[in-house]
Coordinates of C-alpha atoms and ligand atoms in Angstrom, one line a residue:
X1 CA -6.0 -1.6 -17.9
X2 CA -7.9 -1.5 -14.9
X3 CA -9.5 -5.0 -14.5
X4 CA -8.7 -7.3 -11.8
X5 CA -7.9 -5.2 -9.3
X6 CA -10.0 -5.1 -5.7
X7 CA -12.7 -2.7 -5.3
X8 CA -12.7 -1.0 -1.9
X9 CA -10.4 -3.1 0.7
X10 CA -8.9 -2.9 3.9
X11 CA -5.1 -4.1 3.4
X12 CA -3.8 -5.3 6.4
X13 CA -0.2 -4.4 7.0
X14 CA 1.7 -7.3 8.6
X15 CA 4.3 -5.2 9.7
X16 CA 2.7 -5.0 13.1
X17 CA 1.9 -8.6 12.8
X18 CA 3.9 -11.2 15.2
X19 CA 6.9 -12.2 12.5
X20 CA 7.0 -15.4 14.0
X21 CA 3.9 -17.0 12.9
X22 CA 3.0 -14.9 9.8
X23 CA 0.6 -17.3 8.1
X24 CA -1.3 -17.4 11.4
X25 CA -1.8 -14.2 11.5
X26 CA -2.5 -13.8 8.1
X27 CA -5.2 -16.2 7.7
X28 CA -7.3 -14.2 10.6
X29 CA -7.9 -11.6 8.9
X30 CA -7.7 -12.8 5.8
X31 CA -11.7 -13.4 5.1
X32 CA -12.0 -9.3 5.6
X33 CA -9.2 -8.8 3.5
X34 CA -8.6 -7.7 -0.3
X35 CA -5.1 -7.9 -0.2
X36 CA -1.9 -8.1 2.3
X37 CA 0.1 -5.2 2.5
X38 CA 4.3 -6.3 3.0
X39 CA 6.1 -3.1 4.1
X40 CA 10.0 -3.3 2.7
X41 CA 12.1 -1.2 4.2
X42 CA 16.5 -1.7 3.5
X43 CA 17.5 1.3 6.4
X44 CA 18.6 3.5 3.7
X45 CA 15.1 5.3 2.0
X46 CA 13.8 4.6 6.0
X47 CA 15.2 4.2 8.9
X48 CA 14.7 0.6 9.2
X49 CA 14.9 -2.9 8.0
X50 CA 12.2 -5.1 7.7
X51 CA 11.9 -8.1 5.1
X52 CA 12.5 -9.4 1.6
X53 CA 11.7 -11.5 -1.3
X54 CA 12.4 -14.6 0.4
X55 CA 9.8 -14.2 3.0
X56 CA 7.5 -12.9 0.3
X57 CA 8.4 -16.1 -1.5
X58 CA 7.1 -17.6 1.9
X59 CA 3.9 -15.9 2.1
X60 CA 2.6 -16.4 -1.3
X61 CA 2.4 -20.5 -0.7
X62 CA 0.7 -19.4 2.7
X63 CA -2.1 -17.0 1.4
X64 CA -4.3 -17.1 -1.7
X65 CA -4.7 -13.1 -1.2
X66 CA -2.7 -10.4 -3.3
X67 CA 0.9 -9.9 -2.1
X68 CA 0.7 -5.8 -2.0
X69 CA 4.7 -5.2 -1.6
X70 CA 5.4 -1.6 -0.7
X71 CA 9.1 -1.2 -1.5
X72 CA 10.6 2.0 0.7
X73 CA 13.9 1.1 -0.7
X74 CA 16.7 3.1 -2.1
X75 CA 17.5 1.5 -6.1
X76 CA 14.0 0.1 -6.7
X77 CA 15.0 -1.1 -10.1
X78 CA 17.5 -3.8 -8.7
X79 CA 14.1 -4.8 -7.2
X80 CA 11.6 -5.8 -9.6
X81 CA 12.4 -9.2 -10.9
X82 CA 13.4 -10.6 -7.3
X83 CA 9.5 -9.5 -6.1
X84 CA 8.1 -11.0 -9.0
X85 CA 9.7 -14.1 -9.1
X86 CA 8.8 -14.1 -5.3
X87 CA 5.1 -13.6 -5.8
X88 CA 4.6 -10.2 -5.6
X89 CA 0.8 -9.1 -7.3
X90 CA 1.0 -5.5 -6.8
X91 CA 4.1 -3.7 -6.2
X92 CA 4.3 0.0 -5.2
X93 CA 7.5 2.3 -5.7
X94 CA 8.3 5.8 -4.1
X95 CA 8.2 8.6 -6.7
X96 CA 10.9 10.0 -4.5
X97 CA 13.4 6.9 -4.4
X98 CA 13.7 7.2 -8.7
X99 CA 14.6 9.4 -10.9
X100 CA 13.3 7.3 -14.3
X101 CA 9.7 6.7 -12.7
X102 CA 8.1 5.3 -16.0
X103 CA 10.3 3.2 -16.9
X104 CA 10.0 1.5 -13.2
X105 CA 6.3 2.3 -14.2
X106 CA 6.7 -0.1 -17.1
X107 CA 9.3 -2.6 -15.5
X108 CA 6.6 -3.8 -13.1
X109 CA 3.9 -4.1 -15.8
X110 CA 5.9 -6.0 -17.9
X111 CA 7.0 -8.5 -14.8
X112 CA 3.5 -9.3 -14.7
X113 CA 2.4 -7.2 -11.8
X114 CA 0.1 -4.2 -11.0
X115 CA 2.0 -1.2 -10.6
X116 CA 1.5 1.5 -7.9
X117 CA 3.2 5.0 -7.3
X118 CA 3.9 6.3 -3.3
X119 CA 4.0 10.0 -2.3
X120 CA 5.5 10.7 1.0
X121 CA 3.3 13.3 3.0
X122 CA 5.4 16.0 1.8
X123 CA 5.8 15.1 -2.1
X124 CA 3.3 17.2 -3.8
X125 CA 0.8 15.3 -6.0
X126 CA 2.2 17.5 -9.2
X127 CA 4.9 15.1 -9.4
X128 CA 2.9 11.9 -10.1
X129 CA 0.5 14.2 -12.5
X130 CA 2.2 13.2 -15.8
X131 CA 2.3 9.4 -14.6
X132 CA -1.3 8.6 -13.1
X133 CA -2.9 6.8 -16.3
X134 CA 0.2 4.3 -16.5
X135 CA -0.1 3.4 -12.7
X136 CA -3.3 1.0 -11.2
X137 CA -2.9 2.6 -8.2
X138 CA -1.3 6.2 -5.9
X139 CA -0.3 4.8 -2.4
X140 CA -0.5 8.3 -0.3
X141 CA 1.7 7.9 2.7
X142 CA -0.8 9.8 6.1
X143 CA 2.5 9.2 8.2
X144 CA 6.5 9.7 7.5
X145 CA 7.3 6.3 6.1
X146 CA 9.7 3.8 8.5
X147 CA 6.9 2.1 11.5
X148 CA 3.7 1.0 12.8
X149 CA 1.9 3.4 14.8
X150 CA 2.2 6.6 14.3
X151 CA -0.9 9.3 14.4
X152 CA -2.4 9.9 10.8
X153 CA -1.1 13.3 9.4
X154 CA -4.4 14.9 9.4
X155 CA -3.4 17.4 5.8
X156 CA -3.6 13.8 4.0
X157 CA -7.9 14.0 3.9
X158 CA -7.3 17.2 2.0
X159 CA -4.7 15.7 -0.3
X160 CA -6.7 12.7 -1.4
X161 CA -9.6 14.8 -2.1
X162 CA -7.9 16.6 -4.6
X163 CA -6.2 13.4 -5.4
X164 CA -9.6 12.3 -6.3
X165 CA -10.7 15.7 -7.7
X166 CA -7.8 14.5 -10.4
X167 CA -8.8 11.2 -11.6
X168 CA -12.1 12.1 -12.1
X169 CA -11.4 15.1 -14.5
X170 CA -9.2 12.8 -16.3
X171 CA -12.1 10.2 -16.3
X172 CA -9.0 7.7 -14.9
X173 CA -9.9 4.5 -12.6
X174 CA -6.7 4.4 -11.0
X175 CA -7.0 3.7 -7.4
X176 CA -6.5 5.6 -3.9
X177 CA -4.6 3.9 -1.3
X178 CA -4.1 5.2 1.8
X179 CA -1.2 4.1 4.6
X180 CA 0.2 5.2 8.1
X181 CA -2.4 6.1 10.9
X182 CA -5.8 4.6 9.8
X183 CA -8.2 3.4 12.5
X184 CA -11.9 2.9 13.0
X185 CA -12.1 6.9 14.2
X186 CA -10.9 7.8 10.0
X187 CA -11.8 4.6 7.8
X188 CA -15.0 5.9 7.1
X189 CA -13.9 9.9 7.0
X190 CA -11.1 8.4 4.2
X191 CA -12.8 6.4 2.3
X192 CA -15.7 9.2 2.3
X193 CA -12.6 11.6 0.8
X194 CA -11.9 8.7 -2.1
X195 CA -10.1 6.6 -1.0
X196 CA -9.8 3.2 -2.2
X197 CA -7.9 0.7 -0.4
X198 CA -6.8 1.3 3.3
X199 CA -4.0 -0.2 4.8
X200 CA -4.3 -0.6 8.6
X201 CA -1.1 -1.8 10.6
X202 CA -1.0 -1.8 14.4
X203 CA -4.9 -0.9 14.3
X204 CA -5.4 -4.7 13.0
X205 CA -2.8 -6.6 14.9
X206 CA -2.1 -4.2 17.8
X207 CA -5.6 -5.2 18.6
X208 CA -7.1 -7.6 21.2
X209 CA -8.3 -9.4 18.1
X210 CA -7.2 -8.8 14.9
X211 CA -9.7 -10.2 13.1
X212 CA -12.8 -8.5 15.2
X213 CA -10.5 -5.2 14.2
X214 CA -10.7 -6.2 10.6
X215 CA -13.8 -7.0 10.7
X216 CA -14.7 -3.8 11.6
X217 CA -12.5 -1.9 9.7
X218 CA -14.2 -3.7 6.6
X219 CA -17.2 -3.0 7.9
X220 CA -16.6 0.7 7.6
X221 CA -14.8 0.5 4.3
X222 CA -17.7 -1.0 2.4
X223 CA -20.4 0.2 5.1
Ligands
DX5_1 C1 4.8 2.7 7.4 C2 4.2 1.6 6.6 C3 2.9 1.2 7.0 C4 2.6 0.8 8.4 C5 1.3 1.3 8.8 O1 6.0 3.1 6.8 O2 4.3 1.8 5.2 O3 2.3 0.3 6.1 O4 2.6 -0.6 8.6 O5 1.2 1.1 10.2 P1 0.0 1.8 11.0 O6 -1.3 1.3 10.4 O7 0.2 1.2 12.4 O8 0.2 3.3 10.9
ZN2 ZN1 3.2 0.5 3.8

């Protein structure tokens, strides 16, 4: 159930990338790259509005890389189809915006695309427990969901360790992705924790040069 996905990957979130010329920035830092992380955001889940299936639509003719669309959306259901048909490889759903999670679960699967869980900091990992086989991937949140930059929520190490601590004892190979606050100071601290893919916002394209920053960050990743 597991094949085909990335091993260990820095995801480059484009939502601190200049909106203007996307593919530019895209293809920078795309040769350090496992996948491109899209952040949707509709002002209602999060306090802010970002983009859609069109520009996704967009973006897959410009990249070759997985689309990695993280929907912070209220109604992900009315979702689904509109990302597929867009381009969408992996798509991650909040536990916390549904109250029928595996049936979303099993909406994206059978859309064709790899389906991936999100905890905000606060959500305790008992309420993805029953869930994790059926998912490819947990997407913990390290900051409060809605924009670039904030500080990494520190608590989060301890939560993907026993994150961790829980696939292995259930011998899964789901994978631990980790969002909001990582930087060349925690990549390697994360990644030591268990985690598995690291998205990297304003750390990447806040940066003199993104693609010296994702090189680096890769670096450290699969160092
Ligand atoms: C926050 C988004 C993140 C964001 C991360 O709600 O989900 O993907 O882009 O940005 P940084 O890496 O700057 O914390
Ligand atoms: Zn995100």
């Amino acid at each position: 159930m597991k094949e085909g996905l990335p091993g260990a990957c820095l995801a480059p979130s484009i939502l601190s990338a200049d909106f203007s010329r996307l593919k530019d920035e895209i293809e920078k830092v795309a040769p350090f790259s496992g996948m491109i992380h899209v952040d949707v955001m509709d002002n209602h889940f999060v306090p802010n509005l970002t983009i859609g299936p069109p520009v996704v639509a967009s973006l897959s003719k410009a990249t070759s890389l997985p689309l990695d669309c993280h929907l912070m959306v209220e109604n992900p259901e009315s979702l689904v189809k509109p990302f597929a048909r867009a381009g969408a490889k992996l798509l991650s759903v909040h536990a916390e915006a549904t109250v029928h999670l595996n049936r979303l679960i099993d909406s994206i699967r059978s859309e064709g695309m790899r389906p991936g869980v999100v905890l905000n900091p606060a959500t305790p990992l008992s309420s993805v427990e029953e869930i994790l086989e059926e998912v490819d991937f947990v997407l913990l949140m390290s900051v409060n969901p809605g924009f670039g930059g904030q500080s990494f929520i520190e608590g989060s190490i301890r939560k993907i360790k026993r994150l961790r601590s829980m696939m292995e004892a259930g011998g899964l190979e789901t994978k631990i992705q980790i969002d909001g606050g990582v930087c060349r100071e925690n990549a390697r601290q994360l990644r030591d924790a268990g985690a598995d893919w690291l998205v990297a916002g304003s750390a990447v394209f806040s940066a003199v040069s993104s693609s010296d920053a994702a090189r680096e960050l890769s670096e450290l990743i699969n160092g």
